[in-house]
Coordinates of C-alpha atoms in Angstrom, one line a residue:
M1 CA 0.1 0.0 0.0
A2 CA 3.0 2.3 0.8
N3 CA 4.5 1.5 -2.7
L4 CA 1.2 2.3 -4.2
F5 CA 1.1 6.1 -2.4
T6 CA 4.7 6.4 -3.3
R7 CA 4.3 5.8 -7.0
L8 CA 1.0 8.2 -7.0
K9 CA 2.8 10.7 -5.3
D10 CA 5.8 10.4 -7.9
T11 CA 3.4 10.6 -10.6
I12 CA 1.4 13.7 -9.5
S13 CA 4.9 15.2 -8.7
A14 CA 6.1 14.7 -12.3
D15 CA 2.7 15.5 -13.8
F16 CA 3.3 18.9 -11.8
H17 CA 6.8 19.3 -13.1
E18 CA 5.8 18.7 -16.6
A19 CA 3.0 21.3 -16.5
L20 CA 5.8 23.8 -15.2
D21 CA 7.8 23.1 -18.0
Q22 CA 5.1 23.5 -20.3
K23 CA 3.9 26.6 -19.0
E24 CA 7.5 27.8 -18.9
K25 CA 7.8 27.2 -22.6
K26 CA 4.9 29.2 -23.6
N27 CA 5.4 32.1 -21.5
P28 CA 9.0 32.4 -20.0
I29 CA 8.5 35.6 -18.9
A30 CA 5.6 34.8 -16.8
M31 CA 7.6 32.2 -15.0
L32 CA 10.3 34.4 -14.5
N33 CA 8.0 36.9 -12.7
Q34 CA 7.0 33.9 -10.7
Y35 CA 10.6 33.1 -9.8
L36 CA 11.2 36.6 -8.9
R37 CA 8.3 36.9 -6.5
E38 CA 9.6 33.6 -4.6
S39 CA 12.9 35.0 -4.8
E40 CA 11.8 38.3 -2.9
K41 CA 10.0 36.4 -0.5
E42 CA 13.0 34.6 0.5
T43 CA 15.1 37.8 0.7
E44 CA 12.5 39.3 2.6
K45 CA 12.7 36.3 4.9
V46 CA 16.6 37.0 5.1
R47 CA 15.9 40.5 6.1
K48 CA 13.9 39.7 8.9
L49 CA 16.6 37.1 10.3
V50 CA 19.0 40.0 9.9
E51 CA 17.0 42.3 12.1
R52 CA 16.4 39.6 14.6
Q53 CA 19.9 38.6 15.0
Y54 CA 20.8 42.2 15.5
Q55 CA 18.3 42.2 18.2
L56 CA 19.8 39.4 19.8
R57 CA 23.4 40.9 19.7
D58 CA 22.1 43.8 21.6
E59 CA 20.4 41.5 24.1
F60 CA 23.4 39.9 24.6
A61 CA 25.3 42.8 25.5
R62 CA 22.8 44.1 27.6
E63 CA 22.7 40.6 29.5
Y64 CA 26.4 40.7 29.7
Q65 CA 26.7 44.2 30.9
S66 CA 24.2 43.4 33.6
A67 CA 26.1 39.9 34.7
Q68 CA 29.0 41.7 34.8
D69 CA 27.8 44.7 36.9
M70 CA 26.3 42.1 39.4
S71 CA 29.7 40.2 39.8
E72 CA 31.4 43.3 40.5
K73 CA 28.7 44.2 43.1
R74 CA 28.9 40.7 44.6
K75 CA 32.6 41.0 44.8
H76 CA 32.5 44.1 46.6
Q77 CA 29.9 42.7 49.0
A78 CA 31.8 39.6 49.7
E79 CA 35.0 42.2 50.9
V80 CA 32.7 43.8 53.0
A81 CA 31.4 40.9 54.7
Q82 CA 34.7 39.4 55.2
K83 CA 35.8 42.5 56.8
A84 CA 32.8 42.4 59.1
G85 CA 33.6 38.6 59.9
E86 CA 30.2 37.7 58.4
E87 CA 31.0 34.2 57.1
A88 CA 27.8 33.1 56.0
M89 CA 27.0 36.4 53.9
Y90 CA 30.6 36.1 52.5
E91 CA 30.0 32.8 51.2
F92 CA 26.6 33.6 49.8
A93 CA 28.4 36.8 48.1
V94 CA 31.4 34.6 46.6
K95 CA 29.1 31.9 45.3
E96 CA 27.1 34.8 43.9
Q97 CA 30.2 36.2 42.3
Q98 CA 31.3 33.1 40.9
E99 CA 27.8 32.7 39.2
Y100 CA 27.5 36.0 37.7
E101 CA 31.2 35.7 36.4
A102 CA 30.3 32.6 34.7
R103 CA 27.0 33.9 33.5
A104 CA 29.1 36.7 32.0
E105 CA 31.6 34.8 30.4
R106 CA 29.0 32.4 28.8
L107 CA 27.2 35.9 27.5
K108 CA 30.4 37.2 26.2
N109 CA 31.2 33.9 24.0
S110 CA 27.3 34.2 22.7
R111 CA 27.4 37.7 22.1
I112 CA 30.8 37.0 20.0
E113 CA 29.3 34.3 18.1
S114 CA 26.1 36.0 17.4
I115 CA 28.3 39.0 15.8
E116 CA 29.9 36.3 13.7
Q117 CA 26.7 35.2 12.6
L118 CA 25.5 38.4 12.0
E119 CA 28.4 39.1 9.7
V120 CA 27.6 35.8 7.9
L121 CA 24.0 36.6 7.7
E122 CA 24.5 40.1 6.3
Q123 CA 26.9 38.7 3.6
K124 CA 24.4 36.4 2.5
Y125 CA 21.8 39.1 2.6
E126 CA 23.8 41.4 0.4
E127 CA 24.3 38.1 -2.0
M128 CA 20.6 38.0 -2.4
K129 CA 19.7 41.4 -3.0
H130 CA 22.4 41.6 -5.7
K131 CA 21.2 38.4 -7.3
L132 CA 17.6 39.7 -7.0
K133 CA 18.7 43.0 -8.6
D134 CA 20.4 40.6 -11.5
M135 CA 17.3 39.0 -11.9
H136 CA 15.4 42.2 -12.3
L137 CA 17.8 43.3 -15.0
K138 CA 17.5 39.9 -16.6
R139 CA 13.7 40.1 -16.6
M140 CA 14.2 43.8 -18.3
E141 CA 16.9 42.3 -20.9
L142 CA 14.4 39.3 -22.0
M143 CA 11.4 41.4 -22.1
G144 CA 13.3 43.6 -24.5
R145 CA 14.3 40.9 -26.6
E146 CA 10.8 39.4 -26.6
N147 CA 9.5 42.8 -27.8
I148 CA 12.0 42.8 -30.7
A149 CA 11.2 39.2 -31.4
R150 CA 7.5 40.0 -31.8
A151 CA 8.0 43.1 -33.6
H152 CA 10.0 41.4 -36.3
H153 CA 7.8 38.8 -36.3
R154 CA 4.9 41.2 -37.2
M155 CA 6.8 43.0 -39.6
N156 CA 7.8 39.9 -41.2
Q157 CA 4.0 39.1 -41.4
V158 CA 3.0 42.1 -43.1
I159 CA 6.0 42.0 -45.5
V160 CA 5.3 38.4 -46.5
D161 CA 1.2 39.2 -46.8
T162 CA 1.9 42.3 -49.0
A163 CA 4.3 40.4 -51.2
D164 CA 1.9 37.1 -51.6
K165 CA -1.4 38.6 -51.4
P166 CA -2.6 41.0 -53.7
Y167 CA -5.6 42.2 -51.4
S168 CA -3.2 42.4 -48.3
K169 CA -3.7 45.4 -45.9
F170 CA -1.4 47.5 -47.5
A171 CA -2.8 46.7 -51.0
E172 CA -6.2 47.4 -50.2
M173 CA -5.2 50.6 -48.7
D174 CA -3.7 51.5 -52.0
R175 CA -6.5 50.5 -54.1
Y176 CA -8.9 52.3 -51.5
I177 CA -6.7 55.9 -52.1
E178 CA -6.7 55.1 -55.9
D179 CA -10.3 54.8 -56.0
L180 CA -11.0 57.6 -53.7
E181 CA -8.7 59.7 -55.9
Y182 CA -10.9 58.5 -59.2
K183 CA -14.0 59.4 -57.5
V184 CA -12.7 62.9 -56.4
N185 CA -11.4 63.6 -59.9
S186 CA -14.5 62.5 -61.7
S187 CA -16.7 64.5 -59.5
Y188 CA -14.7 67.8 -60.3
Y189 CA -14.9 66.8 -63.8
R190 CA -18.4 66.2 -63.8
N191 CA -19.2 69.5 -62.1
T192 CA -16.9 71.6 -63.9
F193 CA -17.8 70.1 -67.4
D194 CA -20.9 72.1 -68.0
S195 CA -19.2 75.6 -67.1
K196 CA -16.0 74.8 -69.4
V197 CA -18.8 74.0 -72.3
A198 CA -20.7 77.4 -71.6
Q199 CA -17.3 79.3 -71.6
L200 CA -16.4 77.5 -74.9
E201 CA -19.6 78.7 -76.6
K202 CA -19.1 82.2 -75.2
D203 CA -15.9 82.2 -76.8
M204 CA -17.0 81.1 -80.0
K205 CA -19.8 83.6 -80.2
D206 CA -17.2 86.3 -79.2
K207 CA -15.1 85.5 -82.2
E208 CA -18.2 85.2 -84.5
N209 CA -19.1 88.8 -83.4
I210 CA -16.0 90.7 -83.9
P211 CA -15.7 92.3 -87.3
A212 CA -13.0 91.1 -89.8
Q213 CA -10.1 93.7 -89.9
S214 CA -9.4 95.2 -93.8

């Protein structure tokens, strides 16, 4: 039964990855955008970890200083109790001093370790930010190339259509302009024909009425 579920899970996983591959082939820019969103989320998580590490470093520093202060305080109290001959108080103060010293040493080491970890986190965070910026630039470059490819594809289609099809968009536009020009010229000729004939008649009559010169 376990093997059946394992095979079923592997099959579903394979189908999912195949679907992603197909989607990437169809729209690589969309997939790149998805990767960018995921990378931005991961970068934001690291940024929060860096902030938390700063807080831990400061907390270790405060706790270390507090332990140091208490150690010095108990040391002074132990000296006072010893001078006063208060053995029980002296022993209590010494024991407390030792505990605070041990705690301070532990906090000191923890603070040093937290600073080292912070440096590593900051380096990783800066690397991630650079990688993220590079991915954004790469997306812009790919989008530019995709736009150029689409533009060339459209232009090639127009050129092929114009060359191979007499009724392509350009050919249709040329013919439309020619038809429109013919109609305008024909209309102008018809509208001016009557006036031109009338002018001819007038000119002919004027010539007839002019007496011949001797």
